[in-house]
Coordinates of C-alpha atoms in Angstrom, one line a residue:
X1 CA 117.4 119.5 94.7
X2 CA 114.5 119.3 97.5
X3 CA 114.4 118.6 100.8
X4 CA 110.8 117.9 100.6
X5 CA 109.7 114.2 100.2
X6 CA 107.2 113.2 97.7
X7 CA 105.6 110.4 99.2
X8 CA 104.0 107.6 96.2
X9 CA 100.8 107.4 97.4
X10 CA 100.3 108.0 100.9
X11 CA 96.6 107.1 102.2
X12 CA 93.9 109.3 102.7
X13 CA 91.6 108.7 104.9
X14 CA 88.8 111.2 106.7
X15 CA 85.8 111.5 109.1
X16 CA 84.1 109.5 106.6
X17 CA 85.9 106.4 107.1
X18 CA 86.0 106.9 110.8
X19 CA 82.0 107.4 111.1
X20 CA 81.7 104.2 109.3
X21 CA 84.2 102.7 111.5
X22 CA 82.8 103.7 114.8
X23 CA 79.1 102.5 113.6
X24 CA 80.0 99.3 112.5
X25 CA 81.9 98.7 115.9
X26 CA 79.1 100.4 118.1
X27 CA 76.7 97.7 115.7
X28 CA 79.0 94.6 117.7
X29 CA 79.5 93.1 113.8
X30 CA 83.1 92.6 114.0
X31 CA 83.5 89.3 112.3
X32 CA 84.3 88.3 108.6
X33 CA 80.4 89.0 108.2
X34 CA 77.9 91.6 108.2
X35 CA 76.2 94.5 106.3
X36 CA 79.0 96.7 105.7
X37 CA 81.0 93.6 104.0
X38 CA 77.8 93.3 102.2
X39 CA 77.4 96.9 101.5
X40 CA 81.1 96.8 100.2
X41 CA 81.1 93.9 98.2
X42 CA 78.0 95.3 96.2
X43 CA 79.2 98.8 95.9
X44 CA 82.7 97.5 94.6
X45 CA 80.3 95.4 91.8
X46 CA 78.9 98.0 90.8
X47 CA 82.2 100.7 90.1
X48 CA 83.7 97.5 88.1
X49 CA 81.0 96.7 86.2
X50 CA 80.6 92.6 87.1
X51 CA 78.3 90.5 88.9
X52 CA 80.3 89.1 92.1
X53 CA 83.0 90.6 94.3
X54 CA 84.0 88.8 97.2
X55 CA 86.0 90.8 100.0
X56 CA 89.0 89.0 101.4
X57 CA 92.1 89.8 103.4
X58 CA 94.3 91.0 100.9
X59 CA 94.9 91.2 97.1
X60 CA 97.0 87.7 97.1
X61 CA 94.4 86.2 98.6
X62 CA 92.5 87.3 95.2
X63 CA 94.2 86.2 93.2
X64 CA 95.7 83.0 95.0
X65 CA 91.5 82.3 94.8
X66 CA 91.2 83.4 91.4
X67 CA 94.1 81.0 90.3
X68 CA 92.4 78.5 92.1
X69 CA 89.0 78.5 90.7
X70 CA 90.6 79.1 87.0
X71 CA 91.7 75.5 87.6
X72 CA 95.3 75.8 88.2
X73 CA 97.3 73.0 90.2
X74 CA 100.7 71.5 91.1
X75 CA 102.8 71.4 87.9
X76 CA 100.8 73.6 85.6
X77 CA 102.6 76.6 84.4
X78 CA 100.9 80.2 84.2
X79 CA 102.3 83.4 82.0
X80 CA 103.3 86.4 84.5
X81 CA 104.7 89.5 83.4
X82 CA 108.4 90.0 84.6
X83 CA 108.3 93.9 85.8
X84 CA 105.7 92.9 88.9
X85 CA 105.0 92.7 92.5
X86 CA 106.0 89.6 93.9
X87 CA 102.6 88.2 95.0
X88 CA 101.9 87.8 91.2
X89 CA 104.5 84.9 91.1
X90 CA 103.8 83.9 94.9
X91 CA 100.4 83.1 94.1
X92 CA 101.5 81.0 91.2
X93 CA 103.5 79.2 93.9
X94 CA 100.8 78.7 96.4
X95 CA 99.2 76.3 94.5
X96 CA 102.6 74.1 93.4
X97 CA 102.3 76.0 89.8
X98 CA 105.4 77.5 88.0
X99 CA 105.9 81.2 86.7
X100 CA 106.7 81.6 83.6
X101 CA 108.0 84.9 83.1
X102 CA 107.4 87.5 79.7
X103 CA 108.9 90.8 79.4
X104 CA 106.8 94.2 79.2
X105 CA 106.6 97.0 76.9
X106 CA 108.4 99.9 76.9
X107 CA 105.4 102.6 76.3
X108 CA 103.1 101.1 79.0
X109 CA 105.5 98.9 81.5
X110 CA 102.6 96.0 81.1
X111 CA 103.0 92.7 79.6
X112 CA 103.8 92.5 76.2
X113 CA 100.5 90.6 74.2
X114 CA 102.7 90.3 71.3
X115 CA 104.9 88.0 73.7
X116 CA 102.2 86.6 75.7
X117 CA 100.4 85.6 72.2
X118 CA 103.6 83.7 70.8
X119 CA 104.0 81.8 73.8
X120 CA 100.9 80.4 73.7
X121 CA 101.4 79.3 70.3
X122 CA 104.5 77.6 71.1
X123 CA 103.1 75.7 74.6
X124 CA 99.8 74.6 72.4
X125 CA 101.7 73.4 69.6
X126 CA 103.5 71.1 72.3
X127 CA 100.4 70.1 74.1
X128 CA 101.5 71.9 77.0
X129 CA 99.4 74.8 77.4
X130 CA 99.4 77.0 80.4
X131 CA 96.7 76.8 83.0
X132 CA 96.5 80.4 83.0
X133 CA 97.4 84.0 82.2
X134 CA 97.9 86.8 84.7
X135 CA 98.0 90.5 83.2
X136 CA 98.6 93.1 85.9
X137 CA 98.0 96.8 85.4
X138 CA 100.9 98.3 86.7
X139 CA 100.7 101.9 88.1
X140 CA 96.9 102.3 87.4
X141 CA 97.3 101.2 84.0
X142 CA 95.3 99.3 82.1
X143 CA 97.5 96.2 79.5
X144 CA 96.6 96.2 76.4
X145 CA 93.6 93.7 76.7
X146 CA 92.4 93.1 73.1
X147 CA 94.9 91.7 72.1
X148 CA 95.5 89.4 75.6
X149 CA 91.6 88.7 75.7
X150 CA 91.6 87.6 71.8
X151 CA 95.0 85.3 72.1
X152 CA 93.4 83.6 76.0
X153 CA 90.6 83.4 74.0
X154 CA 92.3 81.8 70.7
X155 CA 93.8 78.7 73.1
X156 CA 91.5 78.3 75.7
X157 CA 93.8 79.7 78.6
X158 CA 92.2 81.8 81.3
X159 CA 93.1 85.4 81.6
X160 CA 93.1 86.7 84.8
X161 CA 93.2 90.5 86.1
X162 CA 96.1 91.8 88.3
X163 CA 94.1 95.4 89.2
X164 CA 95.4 96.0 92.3
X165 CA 96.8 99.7 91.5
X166 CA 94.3 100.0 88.7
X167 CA 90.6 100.6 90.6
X168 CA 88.9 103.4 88.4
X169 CA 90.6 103.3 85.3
X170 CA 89.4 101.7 82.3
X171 CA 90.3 100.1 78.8
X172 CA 87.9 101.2 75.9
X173 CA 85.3 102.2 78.4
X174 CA 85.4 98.7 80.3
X175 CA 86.3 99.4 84.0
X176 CA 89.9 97.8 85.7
X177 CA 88.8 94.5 87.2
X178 CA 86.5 93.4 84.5
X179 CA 88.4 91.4 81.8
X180 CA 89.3 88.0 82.0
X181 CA 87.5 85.5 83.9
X182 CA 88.5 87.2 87.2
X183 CA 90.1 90.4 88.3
X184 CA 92.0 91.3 91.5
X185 CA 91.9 94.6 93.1
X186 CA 93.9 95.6 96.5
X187 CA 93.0 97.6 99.3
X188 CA 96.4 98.2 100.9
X189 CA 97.3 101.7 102.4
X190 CA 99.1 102.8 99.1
X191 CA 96.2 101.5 97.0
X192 CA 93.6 103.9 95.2
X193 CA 91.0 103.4 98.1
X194 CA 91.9 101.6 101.4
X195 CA 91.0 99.7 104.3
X196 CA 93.6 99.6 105.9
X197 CA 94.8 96.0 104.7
X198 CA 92.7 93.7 101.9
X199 CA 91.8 92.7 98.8
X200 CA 88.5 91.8 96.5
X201 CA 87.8 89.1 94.0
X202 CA 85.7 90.4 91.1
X203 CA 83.8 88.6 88.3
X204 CA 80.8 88.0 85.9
X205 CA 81.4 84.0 86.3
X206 CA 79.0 82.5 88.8
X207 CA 81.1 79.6 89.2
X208 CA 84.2 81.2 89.9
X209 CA 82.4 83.4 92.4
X210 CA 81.0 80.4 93.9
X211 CA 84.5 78.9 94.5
X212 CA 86.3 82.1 95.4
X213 CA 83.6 82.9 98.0
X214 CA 83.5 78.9 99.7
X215 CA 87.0 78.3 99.8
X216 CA 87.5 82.1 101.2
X217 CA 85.6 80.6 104.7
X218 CA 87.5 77.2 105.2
X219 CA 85.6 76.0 102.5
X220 CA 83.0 74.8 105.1
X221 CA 79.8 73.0 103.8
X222 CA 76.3 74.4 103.8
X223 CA 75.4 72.7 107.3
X224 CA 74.5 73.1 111.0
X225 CA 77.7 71.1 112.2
X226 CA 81.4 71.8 110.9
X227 CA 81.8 69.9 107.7
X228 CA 85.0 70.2 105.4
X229 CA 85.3 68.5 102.3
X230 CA 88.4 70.2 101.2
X231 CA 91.0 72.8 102.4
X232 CA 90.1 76.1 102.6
X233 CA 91.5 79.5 103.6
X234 CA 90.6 81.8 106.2
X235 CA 90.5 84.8 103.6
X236 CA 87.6 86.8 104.5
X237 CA 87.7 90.5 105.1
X238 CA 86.3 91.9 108.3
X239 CA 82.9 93.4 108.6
X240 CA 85.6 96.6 110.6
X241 CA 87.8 96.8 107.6
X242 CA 85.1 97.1 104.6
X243 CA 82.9 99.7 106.6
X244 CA 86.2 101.7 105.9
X245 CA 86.5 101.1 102.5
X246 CA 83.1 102.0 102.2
X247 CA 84.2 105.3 103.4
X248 CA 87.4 105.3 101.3
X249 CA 85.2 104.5 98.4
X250 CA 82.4 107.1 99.0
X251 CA 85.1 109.9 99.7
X252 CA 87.6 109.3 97.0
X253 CA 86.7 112.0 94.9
X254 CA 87.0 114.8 98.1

Protein backbone atom coordinates (compact mmCIF):
# COMPACT_ATOMS: atom_id res chain seq x y z
CA UNK A 1 0.00 0.00 0.00
CA UNK A 2 1.09 3.77 -0.91
CA UNK A 3 1.11 6.68 0.74
CA UNK A 4 1.42 8.54 -2.36
CA UNK A 5 -1.81 9.95 -3.97
CA UNK A 6 -2.61 9.48 -7.44
CA UNK A 7 -4.53 12.36 -8.33
CA UNK A 8 -7.32 11.66 -11.65
CA UNK A 9 -6.44 14.26 -13.61
CA UNK A 10 -4.99 17.17 -11.96
CA UNK A 11 -4.64 20.34 -14.39
CA UNK A 12 -1.71 21.42 -16.14
CA UNK A 13 -1.24 24.55 -16.88
CA UNK A 14 2.28 26.56 -17.88
CA UNK A 15 3.83 29.92 -19.03
CA UNK A 16 1.89 29.38 -22.04
CA UNK A 17 -1.39 29.82 -20.63
CA UNK A 18 -0.26 32.63 -18.49
CA UNK A 19 1.36 34.73 -21.51
CA UNK A 20 -1.92 34.44 -23.14
CA UNK A 21 -3.53 35.46 -20.02
CA UNK A 22 -1.56 38.43 -19.22
CA UNK A 23 -1.96 39.65 -23.07
CA UNK A 24 -5.46 39.38 -23.33
CA UNK A 25 -5.85 41.38 -19.95
CA UNK A 26 -3.01 44.03 -20.80
CA UNK A 27 -5.34 44.11 -24.45
CA UNK A 28 -8.54 45.63 -21.82
CA UNK A 29 -10.87 42.63 -23.77
CA UNK A 30 -12.28 41.19 -20.67
CA UNK A 31 -15.83 40.63 -21.67
CA UNK A 32 -17.70 37.54 -23.16
CA UNK A 33 -16.09 38.95 -26.61
CA UNK A 34 -12.95 39.43 -28.29
CA UNK A 35 -10.18 37.80 -30.48
CA UNK A 36 -9.03 35.24 -28.23
CA UNK A 37 -12.73 33.84 -27.85
CA UNK A 38 -12.64 34.05 -31.53
CA UNK A 39 -9.26 32.57 -31.79
CA UNK A 40 -10.59 29.72 -29.45
CA UNK A 41 -13.75 29.01 -31.00
CA UNK A 42 -11.99 28.49 -34.44
CA UNK A 43 -9.09 26.51 -33.21
CA UNK A 44 -11.53 24.15 -31.21
CA UNK A 45 -13.40 23.74 -35.02
CA UNK A 46 -10.78 22.82 -36.38
CA UNK A 47 -9.25 19.75 -33.76
CA UNK A 48 -13.10 18.39 -33.99
CA UNK A 49 -13.48 18.45 -37.38
CA UNK A 50 -17.04 20.69 -37.62
CA UNK A 51 -18.01 24.01 -38.80
CA UNK A 52 -19.25 25.97 -35.55
CA UNK A 53 -18.16 25.98 -31.91
CA UNK A 54 -19.44 28.40 -29.71
CA UNK A 55 -17.60 29.05 -26.29
CA UNK A 56 -19.79 29.19 -23.20
CA UNK A 57 -19.41 29.06 -19.48
CA UNK A 58 -19.46 25.47 -18.89
CA UNK A 59 -20.19 22.13 -20.52
CA UNK A 60 -24.07 22.17 -19.11
CA UNK A 61 -24.45 25.15 -20.59
CA UNK A 62 -23.65 22.97 -23.97
CA UNK A 63 -25.54 20.85 -23.81
CA UNK A 64 -28.50 22.55 -21.96
CA UNK A 65 -28.09 24.74 -25.55
CA UNK A 66 -27.69 21.85 -27.60
CA UNK A 67 -30.94 20.19 -26.10
CA UNK A 68 -32.49 23.36 -26.80
CA UNK A 69 -31.84 23.92 -30.36
CA UNK A 70 -32.43 19.94 -30.99
CA UNK A 71 -36.02 20.99 -30.22
CA UNK A 72 -36.62 19.62 -26.89
CA UNK A 73 -39.35 21.06 -24.41
CA UNK A 74 -41.52 20.62 -21.25
CA UNK A 75 -42.84 16.97 -21.38
CA UNK A 76 -40.64 15.49 -24.03
CA UNK A 77 -38.57 12.66 -22.85
CA UNK A 78 -34.73 12.14 -23.97
CA UNK A 79 -32.52 8.73 -23.66
CA UNK A 80 -29.48 9.25 -21.09
CA UNK A 81 -27.23 6.72 -20.18
CA UNK A 82 -27.49 5.64 -16.44
CA UNK A 83 -23.54 5.49 -15.41
CA UNK A 84 -23.13 9.54 -15.95
CA UNK A 85 -22.38 12.86 -14.55
CA UNK A 86 -25.34 14.50 -13.33
CA UNK A 87 -25.53 17.53 -15.64
CA UNK A 88 -26.45 14.96 -18.37
CA UNK A 89 -29.90 14.47 -16.60
CA UNK A 90 -29.91 18.22 -15.20
CA UNK A 91 -29.93 19.51 -18.52
CA UNK A 92 -32.79 17.27 -19.46
CA UNK A 93 -34.47 19.04 -16.49
CA UNK A 94 -33.61 22.56 -17.45
CA UNK A 95 -35.92 22.57 -20.07
CA UNK A 96 -39.09 20.63 -18.12
CA UNK A 97 -37.96 17.27 -20.16
CA UNK A 98 -37.74 13.82 -18.47
CA UNK A 99 -34.62 11.34 -18.33
CA UNK A 100 -35.09 8.35 -19.34
CA UNK A 101 -32.44 6.26 -18.20
CA UNK A 102 -30.59 2.98 -20.26
CA UNK A 103 -27.88 0.90 -18.77
CA UNK A 104 -24.23 0.75 -20.24
CA UNK A 105 -21.96 -1.92 -21.33
CA UNK A 106 -19.73 -3.65 -19.53
CA UNK A 107 -16.46 -3.53 -21.98
CA UNK A 108 -16.69 0.25 -22.66
CA UNK A 109 -18.96 1.77 -19.56
CA UNK A 110 -20.99 3.82 -22.50
CA UNK A 111 -24.51 3.46 -23.30
CA UNK A 112 -25.58 0.39 -24.60
CA UNK A 113 -26.87 1.00 -28.63
CA UNK A 114 -28.36 -2.37 -28.46
CA UNK A 115 -30.68 -0.79 -25.56
CA UNK A 116 -30.86 2.67 -26.82
CA UNK A 117 -31.97 1.02 -30.39
CA UNK A 118 -34.90 -1.12 -28.71
CA UNK A 119 -36.20 1.71 -27.03
CA UNK A 120 -36.71 3.57 -29.73
CA UNK A 121 -38.65 0.96 -31.35
CA UNK A 122 -40.87 0.68 -28.53
CA UNK A 123 -41.58 4.78 -27.99
CA UNK A 124 -42.14 5.02 -32.05
CA UNK A 125 -44.37 2.13 -32.17
CA UNK A 126 -46.47 4.16 -29.49
CA UNK A 127 -46.21 7.50 -31.10
CA UNK A 128 -44.26 8.68 -28.36
CA UNK A 129 -40.86 9.19 -29.58
CA UNK A 130 -38.10 10.89 -27.63
CA UNK A 131 -37.13 14.37 -28.52
CA UNK A 132 -33.65 13.33 -28.17
CA UNK A 133 -30.67 11.05 -27.51
CA UNK A 134 -27.64 11.94 -25.40
CA UNK A 135 -24.50 9.56 -25.70
CA UNK A 136 -21.62 10.59 -23.43
CA UNK A 137 -18.12 9.31 -23.80
CA UNK A 138 -17.24 8.52 -20.50
CA UNK A 139 -13.55 8.52 -19.47
CA UNK A 140 -12.22 9.76 -22.91
CA UNK A 141 -14.04 7.16 -24.59
CA UNK A 142 -15.71 7.23 -27.55
CA UNK A 143 -19.77 5.01 -27.48
CA UNK A 144 -20.14 3.00 -29.97
CA UNK A 145 -21.62 5.48 -32.59
CA UNK A 146 -22.58 3.37 -35.60
CA UNK A 147 -24.77 1.75 -34.30
CA UNK A 148 -26.41 5.00 -32.16
CA UNK A 149 -26.05 7.24 -35.32
CA UNK A 150 -27.80 4.42 -37.63
CA UNK A 151 -30.82 3.73 -34.89
CA UNK A 152 -31.22 8.22 -34.25
CA UNK A 153 -31.13 8.05 -37.71
CA UNK A 154 -33.75 5.09 -38.34
CA UNK A 155 -36.53 7.23 -36.11
CA UNK A 156 -35.76 10.56 -36.65
CA UNK A 157 -34.45 11.36 -32.96
CA UNK A 158 -31.51 13.68 -32.56
CA UNK A 159 -28.29 12.31 -31.23
CA UNK A 160 -26.46 14.48 -29.29
CA UNK A 161 -22.59 14.23 -28.05
CA UNK A 162 -21.74 14.25 -24.29
CA UNK A 163 -17.67 14.77 -25.06
CA UNK A 164 -16.75 16.49 -22.21
CA UNK A 165 -13.84 13.89 -21.04
CA UNK A 166 -13.48 12.83 -24.60
CA UNK A 167 -11.54 16.00 -26.58
CA UNK A 168 -8.87 14.21 -28.91
CA UNK A 169 -10.03 10.92 -29.21
CA UNK A 170 -11.85 9.53 -32.02
CA UNK A 171 -14.31 6.85 -33.40
CA UNK A 172 -13.19 5.30 -36.80
CA UNK A 173 -11.07 8.31 -37.46
CA UNK A 174 -13.96 10.85 -36.74
CA UNK A 175 -12.79 13.26 -33.91
CA UNK A 176 -14.94 13.26 -30.14
CA UNK A 177 -17.47 16.13 -30.67
CA UNK A 178 -18.42 15.42 -34.14
CA UNK A 179 -21.40 12.93 -34.27
CA UNK A 180 -24.75 13.74 -33.87
CA UNK A 181 -26.28 16.90 -34.52
CA UNK A 182 -24.29 18.54 -31.72
CA UNK A 183 -21.40 17.63 -29.37
CA UNK A 184 -20.44 18.97 -25.99
CA UNK A 185 -16.98 19.28 -24.73
CA UNK A 186 -15.89 20.75 -21.18
CA UNK A 187 -13.22 22.83 -20.15
CA UNK A 188 -13.26 22.19 -16.32
CA UNK A 189 -9.87 21.92 -14.38
CA UNK A 190 -9.97 17.93 -14.62
CA UNK A 191 -10.81 18.08 -18.29
CA UNK A 192 -8.30 17.19 -21.16
CA UNK A 193 -7.39 21.02 -21.76
CA UNK A 194 -8.71 23.74 -19.39
CA UNK A 195 -9.69 27.22 -18.77
CA UNK A 196 -10.15 27.24 -15.71
CA UNK A 197 -14.11 26.79 -15.81
CA UNK A 198 -16.22 26.24 -19.37
CA UNK A 199 -17.55 24.51 -21.98
CA UNK A 200 -18.05 24.65 -26.04
CA UNK A 201 -20.92 23.81 -28.36
CA UNK A 202 -19.68 22.09 -31.50
CA UNK A 203 -21.48 21.40 -34.81
CA UNK A 204 -21.65 21.07 -38.71
CA UNK A 205 -25.57 22.35 -38.44
CA UNK A 206 -25.83 26.10 -39.14
CA UNK A 207 -28.97 26.29 -37.60
CA UNK A 208 -28.23 24.74 -34.45
CA UNK A 209 -25.08 27.02 -34.31
CA UNK A 210 -27.28 29.86 -34.94
CA UNK A 211 -29.47 29.10 -31.94
CA UNK A 212 -26.77 27.85 -29.58
CA UNK A 213 -24.76 31.10 -30.29
CA UNK A 214 -28.23 33.76 -29.88
CA UNK A 215 -29.63 32.30 -26.93
CA UNK A 216 -25.96 31.92 -25.36
CA UNK A 217 -26.09 36.17 -25.14
CA UNK A 218 -29.77 36.72 -23.74
CA UNK A 219 -30.91 35.92 -26.86
CA UNK A 220 -30.78 39.69 -27.69
CA UNK A 221 -31.88 40.74 -31.32
CA UNK A 222 -29.69 42.05 -34.03
CA UNK A 223 -30.32 45.96 -33.06
CA UNK A 224 -28.91 49.21 -31.65
CA UNK A 225 -31.41 49.22 -28.65
CA UNK A 226 -32.06 46.07 -26.19
CA UNK A 227 -34.57 43.87 -27.87
CA UNK A 228 -35.66 40.37 -26.49
CA UNK A 229 -37.90 38.22 -28.16
CA UNK A 230 -37.39 35.27 -25.95
CA UNK A 231 -35.40 34.16 -22.92
CA UNK A 232 -31.97 33.66 -23.11
CA UNK A 233 -28.99 32.77 -21.01
CA UNK A 234 -26.00 34.52 -20.09
CA UNK A 235 -23.66 31.56 -21.25
CA UNK A 236 -20.83 33.07 -22.97
CA UNK A 237 -17.24 32.37 -22.07
CA UNK A 238 -14.96 35.21 -21.29
CA UNK A 239 -12.51 36.71 -23.77
CA UNK A 240 -9.85 35.95 -20.05
CA UNK A 241 -10.87 32.34 -19.84
CA UNK A 242 -10.51 31.12 -23.75
CA UNK A 243 -7.02 33.02 -24.18
CA UNK A 244 -6.13 30.20 -21.53
CA UNK A 245 -7.49 27.51 -23.29
CA UNK A 246 -5.77 28.67 -26.15
CA UNK A 247 -2.77 28.03 -24.21
CA UNK A 248 -4.01 24.75 -22.70
CA UNK A 249 -4.79 23.81 -26.26
CA UNK A 250 -1.44 24.78 -27.93
CA UNK A 251 0.56 23.20 -24.95
CA UNK A 252 -1.16 19.90 -24.51
CA UNK A 253 1.14 17.81 -26.11
CA UNK A 254 4.39 19.36 -23.79
Amino acid sequence: MTETRIWLSPPDVGELERKLLLEAFDSNWVAPVGPDLDAFEAQLAEIVGVRHAIALSSGTAALHLALAAAGVRRGDTVLVPSFTFAATANAVMYLGARPVFLDSTTESWNVDPGLVAEELKRRCAKGRPPRAVIAVDMYGQCADYEPLVDACDRYGVALIEDAAEALGASYGGKPAGSFGLAGVLSFNGNKIITTGGGGMLVTDDDGVARKARHLSAQAREPFPHYEHRSVGYNYRLSNLLAAVGRGSCSGSTR
